[in-house]
Amino acid sequence: MAADTLSLQGKVAIVTGSGRENGIGAGIALALARNGASVVVNYMSQSTKDRAANVAETLRKAGGQAIVVQSAVDTLEGARHLVKQTLEGFQTDHIDILVNNAGTAFFCPITEEPNVEQLAKVFQTNVLGPFYMVHAVVPHMPPGGRIINISSTNSKRGNAKISTYAASKAALDNLTWTWADELGRSKGLTVNSVAPGPVKTDLYPEGQEEELMRPEVALTRAADRAGTPADIGDAVLLLVNEKSRWITGQYIGVNGGVTY
């Protein structure tokens, strides 16, 4: 009997917000590509164009296929554009894996004057973005397809300085549970949330990373350290594999044991 593998040969994947080399999205994209998937590296802002190209080159050097697509995911038009470019770029009629990783946060304690535009952007990107992407991808996703929503420990623990971000991730967890039901029996898809804890990425204000991560690092059980993009990527790799066919609708903390 042949040994089980984590091969994703022949699979097509989209990882939204994967255009920064030090980001969680890039770590996920690398894990999928090195195991045979054809991966779309997605970025939104023109300022990260070169970084996205670097990520794609890293994926190719790891043995995977990769294309780069600039597209916002916080509008239905942007989501549909990303799906269209994926199908055309890989000359395929199917998308097997969607990782809703793109997200944003703004530090705004409730006692400070709110920036209404920033607050709206958090929910537009973190909640409606995944909604639009799932809507656009599902018609092209065959049975056995995998949808992974990147959540956060903040969805369970809250966060006084970025309460809107925490609330948006709680909403995403609810969507995960609902979509698992809606897309499971009818279409044969699984939907799960992966919740990182502290991972040093561009999400944190420059120079404040260690200070802001310290409280949650102190709660880790696996090791006394922050997580890495590779930690998250390897967990997603397990969940998108065929062997995870009976796991759906779950909040899976990939955070060293900060949440349960």
Tab-separated table of C-alpha atoms in Angstrom:
chain	number	residue	atom	x	y	z
A	1	MET	CA	0.000	0.000	0.000
A	2	ALA	CA	1.332	3.412	-0.973
A	3	ALA	CA	2.143	5.828	1.821
A	4	ASP	CA	-0.237	8.705	2.412
A	5	THR	CA	1.008	12.076	1.220
A	6	LEU	CA	-0.026	15.714	1.414
A	7	SER	CA	0.282	16.180	-2.339
A	8	LEU	CA	-1.849	18.896	-3.908
A	9	GLN	CA	-0.808	18.049	-7.441
A	10	GLY	CA	-3.369	19.316	-9.928
A	11	LYS	CA	-5.065	21.605	-7.399
A	12	VAL	CA	-5.628	25.310	-8.034
A	13	ALA	CA	-5.568	27.662	-5.057
A	14	ILE	CA	-6.247	31.322	-4.377
A	15	VAL	CA	-4.682	32.897	-1.290
A	16	THR	CA	-5.989	36.428	-0.873
A	17	GLY	CA	-3.656	39.040	0.574
A	18	SER	CA	-0.570	36.911	-0.009
A	19	GLY	CA	1.652	39.543	-1.586
A	20	ARG	CA	3.950	40.383	1.336
A	21	GLU	CA	7.014	38.199	1.883
A	22	ASN	CA	6.734	38.232	5.692
A	23	GLY	CA	2.973	37.763	5.760
A	24	ILE	CA	0.770	34.868	6.810
A	25	GLY	CA	-0.663	34.714	3.291
A	26	ALA	CA	2.782	34.201	1.794
A	27	GLY	CA	3.494	31.437	4.314
A	28	ILE	CA	0.275	29.691	3.345
A	29	ALA	CA	0.935	30.113	-0.373
A	30	LEU	CA	4.396	28.573	0.024
A	31	ALA	CA	3.060	25.555	1.912
A	32	LEU	CA	0.519	24.887	-0.840
A	33	ALA	CA	2.917	25.487	-3.738
A	34	ARG	CA	5.717	23.286	-2.447
A	35	ASN	CA	3.208	20.438	-2.258
A	36	GLY	CA	2.163	20.770	-5.873
A	37	ALA	CA	-0.651	23.337	-5.975
A	38	SER	CA	-0.880	26.073	-8.580
A	39	VAL	CA	-1.248	29.206	-6.462
A	40	VAL	CA	-2.519	32.711	-7.130
A	41	VAL	CA	-0.559	35.318	-5.193
A	42	ASN	CA	-3.028	38.129	-4.648
A	43	TYR	CA	-2.230	41.691	-3.640
A	44	MET	CA	-4.332	44.836	-3.478
A	45	SER	CA	-2.104	47.901	-3.386
A	46	GLN	CA	0.283	48.967	-6.142
A	47	SER	CA	2.862	49.597	-3.406
A	48	THR	CA	3.201	45.828	-2.841
A	49	LYS	CA	3.514	44.858	-6.522
A	50	ASP	CA	7.231	44.067	-6.303
A	51	ARG	CA	6.800	42.176	-3.042
A	52	ALA	CA	4.076	40.030	-4.576
A	53	ALA	CA	6.382	39.221	-7.481
A	54	ASN	CA	9.029	38.140	-4.962
A	55	VAL	CA	6.536	35.846	-3.245
A	56	ALA	CA	5.588	34.244	-6.567
A	57	GLU	CA	9.243	33.674	-7.421
A	58	THR	CA	9.781	31.993	-4.055
A	59	LEU	CA	6.857	29.655	-4.807
A	60	ARG	CA	8.306	28.744	-8.195
A	61	LYS	CA	11.714	28.048	-6.691
A	62	ALA	CA	9.968	25.710	-4.259
A	63	GLY	CA	8.638	23.719	-7.201
A	64	GLY	CA	5.153	25.163	-7.489
A	65	GLN	CA	3.348	27.138	-10.143
A	66	ALA	CA	2.354	30.709	-9.329
A	67	ILE	CA	0.794	33.739	-10.928
A	68	VAL	CA	0.307	37.203	-9.467
A	69	VAL	CA	-3.049	38.982	-9.591
A	70	GLN	CA	-3.709	42.489	-8.341
A	71	SER	CA	-7.304	42.771	-7.228
A	72	ALA	CA	-9.196	44.155	-4.270
A	73	VAL	CA	-11.434	41.594	-2.590
A	74	ASP	CA	-13.643	44.018	-0.681
A	75	THR	CA	-15.967	44.490	-3.657
A	76	LEU	CA	-17.935	41.925	-5.628
A	77	GLU	CA	-16.353	43.191	-8.846
A	78	GLY	CA	-12.875	42.731	-7.405
A	79	ALA	CA	-13.631	39.192	-6.233
A	80	ARG	CA	-15.025	38.235	-9.635
A	81	HIS	CA	-11.975	39.740	-11.349
A	82	LEU	CA	-9.650	37.684	-9.175
A	83	VAL	CA	-11.539	34.485	-9.987
A	84	LYS	CA	-11.577	35.282	-13.712
A	85	GLN	CA	-7.827	35.954	-13.744
A	86	THR	CA	-7.213	32.696	-11.882
A	87	LEU	CA	-9.147	30.610	-14.399
A	88	GLU	CA	-7.502	32.326	-17.347
A	89	GLY	CA	-4.018	32.423	-15.841
A	90	PHE	CA	-3.891	28.698	-15.154
A	91	GLN	CA	-6.075	27.822	-18.162
A	92	THR	CA	-8.415	25.825	-15.960
A	93	ASP	CA	-12.122	25.496	-15.268
A	94	HIS	CA	-11.838	24.786	-11.550
A	95	ILE	CA	-10.578	26.307	-8.299
A	96	ASP	CA	-10.037	23.762	-5.534
A	97	ILE	CA	-8.811	25.859	-2.624
A	98	LEU	CA	-9.743	29.327	-1.403
A	99	VAL	CA	-7.903	30.869	1.535
A	100	ASN	CA	-9.525	34.098	2.703
A	101	ASN	CA	-6.460	35.655	4.265
A	102	ALA	CA	-6.716	39.324	3.230
A	103	GLY	CA	-7.503	41.499	6.214
A	104	THR	CA	-6.914	44.854	7.824
A	105	ALA	CA	-6.947	46.402	11.289
A	106	PHE	CA	-6.856	49.885	12.749
A	107	PHE	CA	-5.877	50.636	16.313
A	108	CYS	CA	-8.733	52.653	17.782
A	109	PRO	CA	-9.654	52.431	21.479
A	110	ILE	CA	-13.342	53.147	22.077
A	111	THR	CA	-12.455	56.273	24.092
A	112	GLU	CA	-10.772	57.929	21.110
A	113	GLU	CA	-12.473	59.785	18.274
A	114	PRO	CA	-13.454	57.109	15.724
A	115	ASN	CA	-12.382	57.260	12.115
A	116	VAL	CA	-15.598	56.153	10.429
A	117	GLU	CA	-13.919	55.414	7.100
A	118	GLN	CA	-11.325	53.154	8.738
A	119	LEU	CA	-13.927	51.318	10.816
A	120	ALA	CA	-16.027	50.632	7.728
A	121	LYS	CA	-12.951	49.358	5.874
A	122	VAL	CA	-12.301	46.749	8.579
A	123	PHE	CA	-15.701	45.133	8.092
A	124	GLN	CA	-15.683	45.654	4.336
A	125	THR	CA	-12.382	43.795	4.002
A	126	ASN	CA	-12.547	41.239	6.824
A	127	VAL	CA	-16.196	40.189	6.542
A	128	LEU	CA	-17.632	41.214	3.174
A	129	GLY	CA	-14.367	40.381	1.386
A	130	PRO	CA	-14.597	36.671	2.263
A	131	PHE	CA	-18.325	36.744	1.487
A	132	TYR	CA	-17.677	38.099	-2.001
A	133	MET	CA	-14.814	35.671	-2.618
A	134	VAL	CA	-16.824	32.606	-1.610
A	135	HIS	CA	-19.726	33.768	-3.749
A	136	ALA	CA	-17.410	34.187	-6.752
A	137	VAL	CA	-15.426	30.965	-6.284
A	138	VAL	CA	-18.109	28.410	-5.408
A	139	PRO	CA	-19.500	28.075	-8.968
A	140	HIS	CA	-16.035	26.911	-10.045
A	141	MET	CA	-15.239	24.715	-7.025
A	142	PRO	CA	-15.715	20.951	-7.478
A	143	PRO	CA	-16.792	18.550	-4.705
A	144	GLY	CA	-13.913	18.134	-2.270
A	145	GLY	CA	-13.092	21.830	-2.456
A	146	ARG	CA	-11.666	23.576	0.577
A	147	ILE	CA	-12.408	27.033	1.951
A	148	ILE	CA	-10.219	28.335	4.773
A	149	ASN	CA	-11.004	31.609	6.546
A	150	ILE	CA	-8.113	33.169	8.440
A	151	SER	CA	-9.557	34.211	11.778
A	152	SER	CA	-7.710	35.312	14.928
A	153	THR	CA	-7.422	34.620	18.636
A	154	ASN	CA	-9.054	38.042	18.974
A	155	SER	CA	-12.365	36.581	17.773
A	156	LYS	CA	-12.538	34.680	21.082
A	157	ARG	CA	-10.510	36.876	23.435
A	158	GLY	CA	-11.365	40.337	22.117
A	159	ASN	CA	-8.813	43.117	22.021
A	160	ALA	CA	-9.319	46.481	23.692
A	161	LYS	CA	-7.167	48.377	21.196
A	162	ILE	CA	-8.580	46.845	18.009
A	163	SER	CA	-12.099	45.906	19.050
A	164	THR	CA	-13.536	46.298	15.542
A	165	TYR	CA	-10.924	43.896	14.156
A	166	ALA	CA	-11.796	41.375	16.872
A	167	ALA	CA	-15.502	41.751	16.117
A	168	SER	CA	-14.929	41.291	12.391
A	169	LYS	CA	-13.091	38.021	13.022
A	170	ALA	CA	-15.909	36.823	15.289
A	171	ALA	CA	-18.294	37.529	12.414
A	172	LEU	CA	-16.028	35.549	10.082
A	173	ASP	CA	-16.141	32.571	12.445
A	174	ASN	CA	-19.925	32.706	12.322
A	175	LEU	CA	-19.833	32.753	8.537
A	176	THR	CA	-17.537	29.719	8.627
A	177	TRP	CA	-20.065	27.733	10.646
A	178	THR	CA	-22.941	28.828	8.413
A	179	TRP	CA	-21.148	28.184	5.121
A	180	ALA	CA	-20.067	24.723	6.284
A	181	ASP	CA	-23.763	23.858	6.478
A	182	GLU	CA	-24.755	25.702	3.328
A	183	LEU	CA	-21.968	24.277	1.158
A	184	GLY	CA	-21.373	20.883	2.748
A	185	ARG	CA	-24.070	18.408	1.801
A	186	SER	CA	-25.237	20.372	-1.220
A	187	LYS	CA	-21.827	20.913	-2.863
A	188	GLY	CA	-19.352	18.676	-1.032
A	189	LEU	CA	-17.166	21.522	0.224
A	190	THR	CA	-15.594	21.997	3.647
A	191	VAL	CA	-15.214	25.376	5.354
A	192	ASN	CA	-13.002	25.996	8.378
A	193	SER	CA	-11.477	28.893	10.307
A	194	VAL	CA	-7.775	28.938	11.167
A	195	ALA	CA	-6.981	31.315	14.007
A	196	PRO	CA	-3.388	32.522	14.371
A	197	GLY	CA	-2.194	34.200	17.514
A	198	PRO	CA	0.633	36.734	17.490
A	199	VAL	CA	2.656	36.556	14.275
A	200	LYS	CA	5.044	39.380	13.427
A	201	THR	CA	3.667	40.833	10.193
A	202	ASP	CA	2.872	44.242	8.704
A	203	LEU	CA	-0.479	44.185	10.523
A	204	TYR	CA	1.292	45.558	13.604
A	205	PRO	CA	2.427	49.205	13.708
A	206	GLU	CA	6.155	49.375	13.027
A	207	GLY	CA	8.192	49.422	16.222
A	208	GLN	CA	5.307	48.230	18.402
A	209	GLU	CA	5.272	44.590	17.336
A	210	GLU	CA	6.966	43.086	20.388
A	211	GLU	CA	4.982	45.172	22.859
A	212	LEU	CA	1.642	44.312	21.278
A	213	MET	CA	2.428	40.604	20.916
A	214	ARG	CA	3.829	40.133	24.430
A	215	PRO	CA	0.539	39.486	26.326
A	216	GLU	CA	-0.491	36.626	24.034
A	217	VAL	CA	3.012	35.187	23.724
A	218	ALA	CA	2.914	34.835	27.519
A	219	LEU	CA	-0.156	32.590	27.134
A	220	THR	CA	1.291	30.141	24.617
A	221	ARG	CA	1.575	26.526	25.731
A	222	ALA	CA	3.547	24.982	22.878
A	223	ALA	CA	6.614	27.233	23.193
A	224	ASP	CA	7.611	30.642	24.512
A	225	ARG	CA	7.511	32.447	21.189
A	226	ALA	CA	5.269	34.116	18.659
A	227	GLY	CA	3.999	32.118	15.721
A	228	THR	CA	5.468	32.249	12.232
A	229	PRO	CA	3.881	32.318	8.764
A	230	ALA	CA	5.241	28.792	8.273
A	231	ASP	CA	3.343	27.595	11.371
A	232	ILE	CA	0.092	28.832	9.871
A	233	GLY	CA	0.914	27.594	6.379
A	234	ASP	CA	1.561	24.051	7.558
A	235	ALA	CA	-1.747	23.952	9.447
A	236	VAL	CA	-3.649	25.142	6.376
A	237	LEU	CA	-1.850	22.478	4.321
A	238	LEU	CA	-3.297	19.802	6.583
A	239	LEU	CA	-6.828	21.196	6.315
A	240	VAL	CA	-6.908	21.501	2.521
A	241	ASN	CA	-5.760	17.922	2.069
A	242	GLU	CA	-8.235	15.195	1.171
A	243	LYS	CA	-7.474	13.522	4.504
A	244	SER	CA	-9.320	16.375	6.259
A	245	ARG	CA	-12.597	15.607	4.479
A	246	TRP	CA	-14.497	15.090	7.782
A	247	ILE	CA	-13.397	18.397	9.329
A	248	THR	CA	-15.718	21.303	8.627
A	249	GLY	CA	-17.305	24.258	10.375
A	250	GLN	CA	-14.464	24.365	12.879
A	251	TYR	CA	-12.510	27.124	14.615
A	252	ILE	CA	-8.970	25.763	14.735
A	253	GLY	CA	-6.544	27.710	16.877
A	254	VAL	CA	-3.077	27.647	15.332
A	255	ASN	CA	-1.605	29.809	18.049
A	256	GLY	CA	0.461	27.680	20.394
A	257	GLY	CA	-2.519	27.073	22.663
A	258	VAL	CA	-3.599	30.683	23.332
A	259	THR	CA	-7.241	29.700	22.693
A	260	TYR	CA	-9.202	26.467	22.625
